[in-house]
CSV table of C-alpha atoms in Angstrom, one decimal:
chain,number,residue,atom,x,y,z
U,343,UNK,CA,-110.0,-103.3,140.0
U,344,UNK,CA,-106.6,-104.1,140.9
U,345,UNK,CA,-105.0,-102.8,144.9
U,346,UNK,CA,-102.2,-103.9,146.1
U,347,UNK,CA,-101.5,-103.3,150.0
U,348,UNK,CA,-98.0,-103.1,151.1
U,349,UNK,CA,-97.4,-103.8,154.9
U,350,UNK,CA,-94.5,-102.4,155.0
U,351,UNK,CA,-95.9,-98.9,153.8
U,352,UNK,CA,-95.4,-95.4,156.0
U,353,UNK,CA,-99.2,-95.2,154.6
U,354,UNK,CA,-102.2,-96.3,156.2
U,355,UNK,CA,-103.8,-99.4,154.7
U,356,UNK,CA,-107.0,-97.4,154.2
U,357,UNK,CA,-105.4,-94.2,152.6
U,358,UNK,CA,-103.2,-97.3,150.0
U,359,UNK,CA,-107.1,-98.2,149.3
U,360,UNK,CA,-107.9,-94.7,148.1
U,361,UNK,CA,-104.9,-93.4,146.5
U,362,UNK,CA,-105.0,-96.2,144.3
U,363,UNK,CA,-108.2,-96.1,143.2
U,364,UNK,CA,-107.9,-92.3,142.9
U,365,UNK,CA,-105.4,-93.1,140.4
U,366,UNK,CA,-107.8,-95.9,139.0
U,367,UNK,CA,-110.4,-93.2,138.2
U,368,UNK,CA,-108.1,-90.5,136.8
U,369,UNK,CA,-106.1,-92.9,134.5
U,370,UNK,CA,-109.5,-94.0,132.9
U,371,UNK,CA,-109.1,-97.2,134.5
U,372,UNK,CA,-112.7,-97.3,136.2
U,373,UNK,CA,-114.8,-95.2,133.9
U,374,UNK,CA,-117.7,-93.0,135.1
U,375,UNK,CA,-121.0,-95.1,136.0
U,376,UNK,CA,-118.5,-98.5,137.1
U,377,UNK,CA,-119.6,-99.9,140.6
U,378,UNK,CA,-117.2,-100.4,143.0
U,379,UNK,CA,-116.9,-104.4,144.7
U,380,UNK,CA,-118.9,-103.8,148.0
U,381,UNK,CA,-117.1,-102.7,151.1
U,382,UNK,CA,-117.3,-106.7,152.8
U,383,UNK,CA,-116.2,-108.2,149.3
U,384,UNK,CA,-113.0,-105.8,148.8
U,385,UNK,CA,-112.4,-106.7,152.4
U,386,UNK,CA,-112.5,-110.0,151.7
U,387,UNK,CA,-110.3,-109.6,148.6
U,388,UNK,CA,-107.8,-107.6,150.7
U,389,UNK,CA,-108.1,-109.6,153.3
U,390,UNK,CA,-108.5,-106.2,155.6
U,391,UNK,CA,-111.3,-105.2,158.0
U,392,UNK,CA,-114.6,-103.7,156.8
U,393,UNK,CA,-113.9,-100.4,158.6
U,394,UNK,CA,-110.7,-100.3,156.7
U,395,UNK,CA,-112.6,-100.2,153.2
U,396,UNK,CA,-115.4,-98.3,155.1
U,397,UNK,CA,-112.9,-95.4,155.9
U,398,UNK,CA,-111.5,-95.4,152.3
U,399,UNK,CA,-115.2,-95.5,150.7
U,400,UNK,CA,-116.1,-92.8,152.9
U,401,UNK,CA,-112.3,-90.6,151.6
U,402,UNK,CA,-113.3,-91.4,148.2
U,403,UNK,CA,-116.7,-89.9,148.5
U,404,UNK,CA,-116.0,-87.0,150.4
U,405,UNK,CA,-113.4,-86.0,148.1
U,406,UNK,CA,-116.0,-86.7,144.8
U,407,UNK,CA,-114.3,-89.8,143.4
U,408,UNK,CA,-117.4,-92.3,143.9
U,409,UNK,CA,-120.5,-91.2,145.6
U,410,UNK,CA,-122.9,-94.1,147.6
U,411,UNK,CA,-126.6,-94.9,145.9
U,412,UNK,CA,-128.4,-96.9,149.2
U,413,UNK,CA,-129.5,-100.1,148.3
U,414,UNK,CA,-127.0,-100.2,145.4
U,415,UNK,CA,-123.3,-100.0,146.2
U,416,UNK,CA,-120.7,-97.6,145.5
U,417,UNK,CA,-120.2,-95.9,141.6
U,418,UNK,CA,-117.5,-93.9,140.2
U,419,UNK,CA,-118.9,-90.3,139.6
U,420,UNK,CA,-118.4,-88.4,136.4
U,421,UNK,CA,-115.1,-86.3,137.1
U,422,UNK,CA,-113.9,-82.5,135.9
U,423,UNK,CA,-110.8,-83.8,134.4
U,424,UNK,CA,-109.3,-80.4,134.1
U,425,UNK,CA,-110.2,-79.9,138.3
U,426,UNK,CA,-108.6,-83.2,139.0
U,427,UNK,CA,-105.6,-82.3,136.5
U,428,UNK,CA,-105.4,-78.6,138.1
U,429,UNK,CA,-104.9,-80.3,141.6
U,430,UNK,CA,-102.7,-83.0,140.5
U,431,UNK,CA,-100.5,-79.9,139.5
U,432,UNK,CA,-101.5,-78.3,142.8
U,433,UNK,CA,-100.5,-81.5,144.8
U,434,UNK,CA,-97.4,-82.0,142.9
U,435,UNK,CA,-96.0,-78.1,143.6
U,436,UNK,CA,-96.4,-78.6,147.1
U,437,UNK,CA,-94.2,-81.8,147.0
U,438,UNK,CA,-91.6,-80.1,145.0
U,439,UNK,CA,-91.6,-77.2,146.6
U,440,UNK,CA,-90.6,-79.7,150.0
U,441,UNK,CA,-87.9,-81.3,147.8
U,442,UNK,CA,-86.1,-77.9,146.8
U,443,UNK,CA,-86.6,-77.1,150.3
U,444,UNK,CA,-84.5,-79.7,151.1
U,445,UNK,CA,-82.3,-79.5,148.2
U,446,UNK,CA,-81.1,-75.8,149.3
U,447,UNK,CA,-80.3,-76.9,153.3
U,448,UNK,CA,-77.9,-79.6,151.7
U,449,UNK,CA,-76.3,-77.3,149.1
U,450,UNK,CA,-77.5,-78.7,146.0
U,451,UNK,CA,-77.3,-76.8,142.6
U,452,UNK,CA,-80.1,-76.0,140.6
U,453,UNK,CA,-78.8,-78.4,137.9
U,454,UNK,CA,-78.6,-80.9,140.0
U,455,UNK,CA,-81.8,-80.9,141.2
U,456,UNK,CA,-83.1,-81.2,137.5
U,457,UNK,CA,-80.8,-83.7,136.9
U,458,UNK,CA,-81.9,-85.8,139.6
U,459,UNK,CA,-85.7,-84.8,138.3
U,460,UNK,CA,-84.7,-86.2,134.9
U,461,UNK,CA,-83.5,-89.7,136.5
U,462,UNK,CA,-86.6,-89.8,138.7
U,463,UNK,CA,-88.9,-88.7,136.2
U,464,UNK,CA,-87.3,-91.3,133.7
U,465,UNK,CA,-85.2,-89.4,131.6
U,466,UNK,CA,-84.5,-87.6,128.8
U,467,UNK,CA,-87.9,-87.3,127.4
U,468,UNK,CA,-87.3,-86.2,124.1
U,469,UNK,CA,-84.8,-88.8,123.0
């Protein structure tokens, strides 16, 4: 499992923690079943405070990413890929809908915003 912190980040270092293994778990990266490292060895690795990765542990269960077995560490739970796709979608409305907010107060065209979408997105998927 591979996180990289940036300092420099708006985000907190805890909520870096989580989105990234979010994305670990719904890319197939960490499969149901995998154990997490413990909460003191990714702090270690991070070089961050326990509570740090105790806060993101804690995000990542609530939300059903990994759930805690005592005794035994921290394991990715089976997830509903089409519930975790369905609120990708979800999430990913709510950020576009922001950006055409936006995009209307400044004056920009419709086909501009779907050029810049195609830019952002990386193109001209078809080609």
């Amino acid at each position: 499992m591979i996180i990289i912190l940036s300092n420099s980040s708006d985000e907190p270092i805890y909520q870096q923690i989580v989105t990234q293994i979010k994305a670990q778990i719904m890319s197939g990266e960490l499969a149901a079943g995998e154990a997490l490292p413990s909460m003191r060895m990714l702090a270690q690795q991070l070089r961050i405070s326990v509570i740090t990765t105790k806060r993101a542990y804690e995000e990542l269960e609530k939300e059903g990413f990994i759930e805690t077995i005592a005794g035994k560490g921290c394991y990715v739970k089976p997830q509903n890929t089409e519930f975790l796709r369905e609120e990708t979608i979800r999430q990913t409305e709510e950020i576009l809908a922001k950006a055409c907010e936006r995009a209307r107060m400044c004056g920009l065209s419709l086909e501009e915003m779907k050029e810049i979408l195609e830019l952002v997105y990386g193109g001209d998927q078809d080609e």
